[in-house]
Short mmCIF file of C-alpha atoms and ligand atoms in Angstrom, two decimals:
data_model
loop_
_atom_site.label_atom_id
_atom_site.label_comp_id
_atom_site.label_asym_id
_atom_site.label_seq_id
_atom_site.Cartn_x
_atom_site.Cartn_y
_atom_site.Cartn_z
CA UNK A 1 -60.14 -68.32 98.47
CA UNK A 2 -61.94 -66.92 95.62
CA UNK A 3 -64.92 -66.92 95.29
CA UNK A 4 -67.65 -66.62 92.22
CA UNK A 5 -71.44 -67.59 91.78
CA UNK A 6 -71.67 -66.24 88.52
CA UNK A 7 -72.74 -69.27 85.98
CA UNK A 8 -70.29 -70.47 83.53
CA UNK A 9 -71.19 -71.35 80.41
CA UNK A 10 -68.51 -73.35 78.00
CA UNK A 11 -69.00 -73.85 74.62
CA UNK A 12 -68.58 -76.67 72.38
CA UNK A 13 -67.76 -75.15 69.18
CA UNK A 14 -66.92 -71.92 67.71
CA UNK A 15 -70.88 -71.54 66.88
CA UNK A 16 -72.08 -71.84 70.15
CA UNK A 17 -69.68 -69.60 71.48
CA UNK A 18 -71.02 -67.00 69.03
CA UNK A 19 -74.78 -67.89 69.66
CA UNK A 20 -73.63 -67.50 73.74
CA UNK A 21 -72.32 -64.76 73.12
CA UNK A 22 -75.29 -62.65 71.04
CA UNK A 23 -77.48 -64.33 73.69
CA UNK A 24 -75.60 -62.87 76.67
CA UNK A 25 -73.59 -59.48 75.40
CA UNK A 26 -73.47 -58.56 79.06
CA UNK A 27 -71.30 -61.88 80.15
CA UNK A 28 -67.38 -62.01 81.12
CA UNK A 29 -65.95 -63.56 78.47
CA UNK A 30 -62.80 -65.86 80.39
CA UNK A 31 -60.21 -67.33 78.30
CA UNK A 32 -57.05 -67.98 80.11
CA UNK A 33 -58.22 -66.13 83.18
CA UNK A 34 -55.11 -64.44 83.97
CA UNK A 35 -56.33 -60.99 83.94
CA UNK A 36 -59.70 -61.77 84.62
CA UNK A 37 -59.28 -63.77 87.49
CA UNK A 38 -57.46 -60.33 88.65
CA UNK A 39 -60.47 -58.18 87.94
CA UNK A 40 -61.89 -60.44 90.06
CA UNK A 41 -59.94 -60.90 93.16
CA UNK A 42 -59.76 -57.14 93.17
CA UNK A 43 -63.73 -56.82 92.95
CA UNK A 44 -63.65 -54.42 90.03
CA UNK A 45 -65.12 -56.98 88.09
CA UNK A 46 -68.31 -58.40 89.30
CA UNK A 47 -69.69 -60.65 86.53
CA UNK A 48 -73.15 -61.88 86.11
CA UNK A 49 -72.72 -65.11 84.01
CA UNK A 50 -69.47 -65.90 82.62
CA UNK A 51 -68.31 -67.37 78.46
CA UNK A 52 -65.29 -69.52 79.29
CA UNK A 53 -63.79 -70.30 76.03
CA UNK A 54 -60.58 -72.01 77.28
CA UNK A 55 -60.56 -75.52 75.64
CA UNK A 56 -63.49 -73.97 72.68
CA UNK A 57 -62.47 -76.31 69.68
CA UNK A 58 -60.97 -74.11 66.64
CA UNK A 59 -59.61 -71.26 68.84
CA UNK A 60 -56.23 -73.03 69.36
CA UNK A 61 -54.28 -73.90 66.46
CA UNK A 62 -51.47 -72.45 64.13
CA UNK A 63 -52.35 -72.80 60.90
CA UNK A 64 -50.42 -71.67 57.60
CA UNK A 65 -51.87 -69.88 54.16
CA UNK A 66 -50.28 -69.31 51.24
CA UNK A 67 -49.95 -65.38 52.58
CA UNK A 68 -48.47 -66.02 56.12
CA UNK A 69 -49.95 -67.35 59.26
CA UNK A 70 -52.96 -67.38 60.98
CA UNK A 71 -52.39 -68.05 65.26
CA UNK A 72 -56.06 -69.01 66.85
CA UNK A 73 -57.17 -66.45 69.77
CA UNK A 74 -56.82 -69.22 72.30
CA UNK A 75 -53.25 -70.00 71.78
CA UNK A 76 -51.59 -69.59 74.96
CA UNK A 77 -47.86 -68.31 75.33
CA UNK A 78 -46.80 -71.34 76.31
CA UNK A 79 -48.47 -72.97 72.77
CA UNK A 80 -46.36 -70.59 70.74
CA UNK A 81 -43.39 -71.24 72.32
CA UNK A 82 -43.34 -74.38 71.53
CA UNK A 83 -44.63 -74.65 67.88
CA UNK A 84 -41.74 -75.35 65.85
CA UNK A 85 -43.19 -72.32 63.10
CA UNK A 86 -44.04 -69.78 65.32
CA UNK A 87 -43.37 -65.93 64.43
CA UNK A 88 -39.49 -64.99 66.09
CA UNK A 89 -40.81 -61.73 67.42
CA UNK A 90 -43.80 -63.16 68.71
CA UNK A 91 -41.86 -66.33 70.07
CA UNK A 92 -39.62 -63.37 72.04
CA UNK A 93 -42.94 -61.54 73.24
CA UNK A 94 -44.15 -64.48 74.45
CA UNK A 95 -41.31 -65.62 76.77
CA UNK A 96 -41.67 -62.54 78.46
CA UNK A 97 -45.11 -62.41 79.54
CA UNK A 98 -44.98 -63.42 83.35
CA UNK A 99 -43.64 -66.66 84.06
CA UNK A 100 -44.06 -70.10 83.01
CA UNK A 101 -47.31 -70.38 85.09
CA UNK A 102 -48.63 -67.75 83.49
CA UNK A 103 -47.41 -68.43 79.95
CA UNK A 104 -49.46 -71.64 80.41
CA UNK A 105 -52.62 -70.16 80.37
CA UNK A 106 -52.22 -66.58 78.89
CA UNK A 107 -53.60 -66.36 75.59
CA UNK A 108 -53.22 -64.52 73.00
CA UNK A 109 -56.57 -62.81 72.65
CA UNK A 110 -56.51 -62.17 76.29
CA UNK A 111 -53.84 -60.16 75.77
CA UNK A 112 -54.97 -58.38 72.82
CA UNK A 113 -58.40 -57.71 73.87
CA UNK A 114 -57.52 -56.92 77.82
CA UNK A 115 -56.13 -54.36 75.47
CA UNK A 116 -53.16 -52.97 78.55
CA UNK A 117 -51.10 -50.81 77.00
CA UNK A 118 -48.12 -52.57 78.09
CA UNK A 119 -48.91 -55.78 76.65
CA UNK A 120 -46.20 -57.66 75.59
CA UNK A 121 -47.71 -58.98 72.61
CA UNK A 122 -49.15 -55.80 71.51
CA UNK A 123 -46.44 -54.02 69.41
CA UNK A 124 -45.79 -56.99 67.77
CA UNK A 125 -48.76 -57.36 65.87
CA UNK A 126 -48.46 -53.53 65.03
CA UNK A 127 -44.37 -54.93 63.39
CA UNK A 128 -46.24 -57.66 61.90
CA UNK A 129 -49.20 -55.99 60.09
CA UNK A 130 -51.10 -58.32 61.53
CA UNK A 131 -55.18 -58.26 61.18
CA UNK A 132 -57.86 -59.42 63.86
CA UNK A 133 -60.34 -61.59 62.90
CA UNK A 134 -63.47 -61.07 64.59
CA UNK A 135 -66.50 -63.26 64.78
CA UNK A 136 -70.25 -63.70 66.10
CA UNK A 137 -73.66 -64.93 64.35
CA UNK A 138 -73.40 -62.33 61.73
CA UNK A 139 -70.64 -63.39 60.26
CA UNK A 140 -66.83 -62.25 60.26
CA UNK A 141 -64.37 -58.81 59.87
CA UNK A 142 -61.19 -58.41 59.72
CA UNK A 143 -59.74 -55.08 61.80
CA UNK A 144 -56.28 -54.16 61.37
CA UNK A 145 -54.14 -54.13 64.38
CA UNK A 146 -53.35 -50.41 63.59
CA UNK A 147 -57.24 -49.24 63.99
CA UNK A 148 -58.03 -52.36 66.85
CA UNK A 149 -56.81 -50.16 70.25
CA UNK A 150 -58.94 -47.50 70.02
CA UNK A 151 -57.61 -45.53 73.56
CA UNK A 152 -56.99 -46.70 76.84
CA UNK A 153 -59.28 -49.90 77.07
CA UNK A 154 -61.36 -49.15 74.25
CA UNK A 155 -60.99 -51.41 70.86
CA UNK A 156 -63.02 -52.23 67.95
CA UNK A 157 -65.33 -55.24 69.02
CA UNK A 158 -69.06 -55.05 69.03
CA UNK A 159 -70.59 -56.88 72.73
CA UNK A 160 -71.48 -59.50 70.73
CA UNK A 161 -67.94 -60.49 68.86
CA UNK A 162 -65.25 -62.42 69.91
CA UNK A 163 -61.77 -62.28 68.79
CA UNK A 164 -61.06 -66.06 66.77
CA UNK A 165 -57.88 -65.63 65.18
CA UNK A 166 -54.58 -63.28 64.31
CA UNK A 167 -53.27 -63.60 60.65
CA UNK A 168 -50.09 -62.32 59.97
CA UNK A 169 -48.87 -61.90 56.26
CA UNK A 170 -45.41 -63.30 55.85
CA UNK A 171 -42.90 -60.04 55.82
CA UNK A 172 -39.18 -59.49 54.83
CA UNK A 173 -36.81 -57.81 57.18
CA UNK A 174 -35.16 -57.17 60.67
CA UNK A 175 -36.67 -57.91 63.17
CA UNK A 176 -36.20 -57.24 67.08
CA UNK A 177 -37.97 -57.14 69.84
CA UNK A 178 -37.10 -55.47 73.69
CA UNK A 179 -39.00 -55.25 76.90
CA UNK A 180 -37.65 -53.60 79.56
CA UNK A 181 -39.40 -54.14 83.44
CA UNK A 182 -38.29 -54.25 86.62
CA UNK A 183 -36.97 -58.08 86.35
CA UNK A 184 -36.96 -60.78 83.95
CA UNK A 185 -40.29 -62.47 84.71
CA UNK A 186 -43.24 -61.47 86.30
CA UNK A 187 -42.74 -57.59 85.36
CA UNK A 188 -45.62 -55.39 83.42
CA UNK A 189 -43.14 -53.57 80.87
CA UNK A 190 -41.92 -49.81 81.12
CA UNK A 191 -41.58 -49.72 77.45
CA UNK A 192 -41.84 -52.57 75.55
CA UNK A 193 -40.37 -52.65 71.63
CA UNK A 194 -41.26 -54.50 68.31
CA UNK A 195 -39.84 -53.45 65.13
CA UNK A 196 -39.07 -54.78 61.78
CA UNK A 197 -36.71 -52.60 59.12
CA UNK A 198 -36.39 -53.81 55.12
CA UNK A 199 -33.67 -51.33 54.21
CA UNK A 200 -34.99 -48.24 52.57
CA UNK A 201 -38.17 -49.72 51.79
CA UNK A 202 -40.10 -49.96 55.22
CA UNK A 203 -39.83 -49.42 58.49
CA UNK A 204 -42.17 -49.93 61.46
CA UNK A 205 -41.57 -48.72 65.36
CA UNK A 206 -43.94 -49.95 67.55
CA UNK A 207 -43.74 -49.42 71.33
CA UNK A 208 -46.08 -50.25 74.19
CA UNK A 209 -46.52 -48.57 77.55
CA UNK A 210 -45.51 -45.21 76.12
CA UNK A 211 -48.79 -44.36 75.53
CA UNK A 212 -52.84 -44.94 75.94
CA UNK A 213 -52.67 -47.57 73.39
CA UNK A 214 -49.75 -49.48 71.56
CA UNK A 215 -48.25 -47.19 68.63
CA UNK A 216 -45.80 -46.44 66.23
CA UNK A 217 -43.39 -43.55 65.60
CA UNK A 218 -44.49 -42.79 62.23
CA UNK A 219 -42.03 -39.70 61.64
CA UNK A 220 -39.16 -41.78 63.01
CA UNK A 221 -40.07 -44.71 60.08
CA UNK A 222 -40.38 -42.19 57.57
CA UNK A 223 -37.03 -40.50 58.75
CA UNK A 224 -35.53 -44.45 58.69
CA UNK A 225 -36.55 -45.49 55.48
CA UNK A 226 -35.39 -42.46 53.74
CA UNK A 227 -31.43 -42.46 55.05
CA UNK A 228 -31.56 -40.29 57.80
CA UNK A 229 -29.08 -40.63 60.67
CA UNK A 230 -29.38 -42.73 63.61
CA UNK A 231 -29.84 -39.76 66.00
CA UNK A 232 -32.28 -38.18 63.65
CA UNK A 233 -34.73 -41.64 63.97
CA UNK A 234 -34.36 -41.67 67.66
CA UNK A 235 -34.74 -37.79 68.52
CA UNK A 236 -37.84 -38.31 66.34
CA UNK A 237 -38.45 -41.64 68.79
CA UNK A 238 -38.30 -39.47 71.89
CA UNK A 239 -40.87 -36.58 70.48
CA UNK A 240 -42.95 -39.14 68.94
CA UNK A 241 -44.00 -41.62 72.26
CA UNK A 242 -46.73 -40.00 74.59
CA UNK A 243 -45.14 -41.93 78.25
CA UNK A 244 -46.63 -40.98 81.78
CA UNK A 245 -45.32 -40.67 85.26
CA UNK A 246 -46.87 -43.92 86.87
CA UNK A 247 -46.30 -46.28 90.18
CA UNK A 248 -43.83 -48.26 87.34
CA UNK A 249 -41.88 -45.40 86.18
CA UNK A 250 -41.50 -41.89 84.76
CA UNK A 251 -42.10 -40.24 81.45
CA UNK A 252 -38.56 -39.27 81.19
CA UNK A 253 -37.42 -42.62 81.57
CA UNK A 254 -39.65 -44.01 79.04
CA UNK A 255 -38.53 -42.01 76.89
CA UNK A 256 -35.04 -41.76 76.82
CA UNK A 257 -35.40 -46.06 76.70
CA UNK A 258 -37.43 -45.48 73.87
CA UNK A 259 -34.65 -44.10 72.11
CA UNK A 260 -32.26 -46.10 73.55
CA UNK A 261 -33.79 -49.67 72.14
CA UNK A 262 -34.11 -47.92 68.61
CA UNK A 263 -30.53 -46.54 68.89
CA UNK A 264 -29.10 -50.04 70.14
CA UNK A 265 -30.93 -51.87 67.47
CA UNK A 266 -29.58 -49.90 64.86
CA UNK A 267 -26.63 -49.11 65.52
CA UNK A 268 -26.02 -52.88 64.78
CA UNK A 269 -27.73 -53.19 61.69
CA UNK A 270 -26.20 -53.03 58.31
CA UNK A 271 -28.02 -49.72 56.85
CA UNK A 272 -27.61 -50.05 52.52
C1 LIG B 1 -48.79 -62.53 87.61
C2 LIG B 1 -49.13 -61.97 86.25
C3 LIG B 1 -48.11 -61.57 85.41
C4 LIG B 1 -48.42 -61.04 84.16
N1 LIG B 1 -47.38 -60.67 83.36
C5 LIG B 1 -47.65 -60.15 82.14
C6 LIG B 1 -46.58 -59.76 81.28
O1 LIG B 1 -45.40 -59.84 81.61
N2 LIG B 1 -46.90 -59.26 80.06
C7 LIG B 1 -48.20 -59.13 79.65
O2 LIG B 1 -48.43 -58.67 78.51
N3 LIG B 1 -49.23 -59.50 80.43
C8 LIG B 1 -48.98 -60.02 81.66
N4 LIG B 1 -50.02 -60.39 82.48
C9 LIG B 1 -51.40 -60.20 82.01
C10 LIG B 1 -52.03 -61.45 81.34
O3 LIG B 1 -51.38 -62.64 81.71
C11 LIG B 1 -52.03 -61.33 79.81
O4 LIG B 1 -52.67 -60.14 79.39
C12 LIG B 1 -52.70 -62.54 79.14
O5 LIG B 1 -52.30 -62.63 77.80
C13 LIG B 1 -54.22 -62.49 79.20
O6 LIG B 1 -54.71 -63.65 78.56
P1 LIG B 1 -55.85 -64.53 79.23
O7 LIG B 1 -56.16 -65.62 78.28
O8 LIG B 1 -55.48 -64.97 80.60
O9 LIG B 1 -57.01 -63.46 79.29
P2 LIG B 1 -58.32 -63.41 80.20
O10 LIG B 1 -57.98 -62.96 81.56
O11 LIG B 1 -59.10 -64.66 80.08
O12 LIG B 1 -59.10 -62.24 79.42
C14 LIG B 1 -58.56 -60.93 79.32
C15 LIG B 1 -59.58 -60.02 78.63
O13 LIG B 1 -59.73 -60.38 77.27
C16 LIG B 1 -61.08 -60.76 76.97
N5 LIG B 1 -60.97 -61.89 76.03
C17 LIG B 1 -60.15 -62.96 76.16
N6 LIG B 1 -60.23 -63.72 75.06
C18 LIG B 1 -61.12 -63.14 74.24
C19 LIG B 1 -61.62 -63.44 72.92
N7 LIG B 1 -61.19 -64.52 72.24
N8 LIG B 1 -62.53 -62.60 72.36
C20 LIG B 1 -62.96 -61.50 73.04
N9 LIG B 1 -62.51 -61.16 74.27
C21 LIG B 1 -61.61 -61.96 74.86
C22 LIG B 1 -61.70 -61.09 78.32
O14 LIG B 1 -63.09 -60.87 78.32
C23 LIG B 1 -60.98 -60.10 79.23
O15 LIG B 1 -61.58 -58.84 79.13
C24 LIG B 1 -49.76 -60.92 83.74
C25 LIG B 1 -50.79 -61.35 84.59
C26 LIG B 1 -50.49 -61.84 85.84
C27 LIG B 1 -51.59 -62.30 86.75
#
């Protein structure tokens, strides 16, 4: 069984999570536990005192603005799959991560800030624009999700932030989403897809696993958005992604998916 002696400490409201947090920077912070508990089991993670915001008031909801939506940190998988207004591509992300046992504790900020490159949310919030909101006793900042993964592991958070919420303007367009793994549950992706296309206006490939971080195949948008042909966007797919040979597959493989999602996706998309 596993076991831990570090003290857990649980706040009661976003506040005191903050103040816990400035007063103990060096502290695991533990929301759904799914990759922490992990670190744990496999001793790379030896914490001291542990932050365990699961059930912190104000970190769960789905709330709408007038620009879009804003999806608290501590929404689990499971919580987005079943509100009625959640985001399609996230909805599809979502469904995919693990299994249902998973999904029911696997939050949202866990997954962003673990910060794996194959997370399954990832890419989405890159499709969506989205922006991080970050908080502690300072105040809050808002990071886009472009400039939040800043290499493998490394993001934009300060020891003594926390990630509170994801907003995500409301956006025009097709949408898809693709993960490809060894099965249907329980697989870490090879290459996993978001993208959204609003005919020769905008275009934005995201991909995770390809690469140290999530990213996007900015040559292969431009190439979109300005009428070139299907083989031009995904040639530019399969220069642009950065994949590795690892125990889950080969750079080869990655990429030639890579240009396989885009070219599938596409290829069934009305293009004027
Ligand atoms: C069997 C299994 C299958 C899995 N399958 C998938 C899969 O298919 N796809 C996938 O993407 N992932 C998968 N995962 C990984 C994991 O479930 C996800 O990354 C999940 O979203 C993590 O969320 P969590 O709430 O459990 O994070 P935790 O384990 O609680 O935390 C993860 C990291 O984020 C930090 N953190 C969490 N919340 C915050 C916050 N609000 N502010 C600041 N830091 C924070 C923690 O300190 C920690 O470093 C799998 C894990 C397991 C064990």
């Amino acid at each position: 069984m596993l076991r831990c002696e570090a003290p857990v400490f649980r706040p009661r409201t976003l506040d005191e999570a903050f103040a816990m947090r400035a007063a103990m920077p060096d502290a695991t912070v533990l929301a759904g536990g799914t990759d922490v508990m992990v670190y744990l089991e496999g001793g790379v993670l030896k914490p001291t005192r542990i932050i365990d915001l699961w059930g912190c008031p104000g970190m769960r909801e789905l709330r709408f603005t007038t620009g879009g939506q804003v999806y608290g940190a501590g929404l689990t998988c499971t919580d987005v799959l079943r509100a009625m207004h959640s985001h399609p591509l996230l909805r599809d992300a979502a469904a995919t991560v693990g299994a249902t046992q998973i999904q029911n504790r696997a939050t949202l900020g866990g997954n962003i800030c673990n910060s794996s490159p194959a997370g399954d949310t990832l890419p989405v919030w890159l499709a969506l624009r989205a922006e991080f909101e970050l908080g502690c006793v300072r105040g809050f900042r808002r990071v886009p999700a472009s400039g939040f993964w800043r290499g493998y592991k490394k993001i934009d958070m300060q020891p003594d932030e926390l990630l509170v919420a994801i907003r995500v303007p409301a956006l025009a367009g097709h949408m898809h989403f693709r993960k490809v793994g060894t099965r249907m549950a329980q697989s870490i992706s090879k290459v996993v897809f978001a993208g959204r296309y609003s005919v020769g206006k905008e275009a934005c490939l995201a991909f995770g696993a390809v690469g140290p971080t999530p990213m996007r195949c900015t040559a292969a948008e431009a190439a979109l958005v300005s009428g070139a042909s299907i083989n031009e966007v995904v040639s530019l797919v399969e220069q642009e992604v950065l994949p590795i040979d690892d125990i889950r597959s080969t750079a080869l493989y990655r990429r030639k998916v890579a240009g396989r999602i885009v070219r599938r996706w596409l290829d069934n998309l009305p293009r004027a």
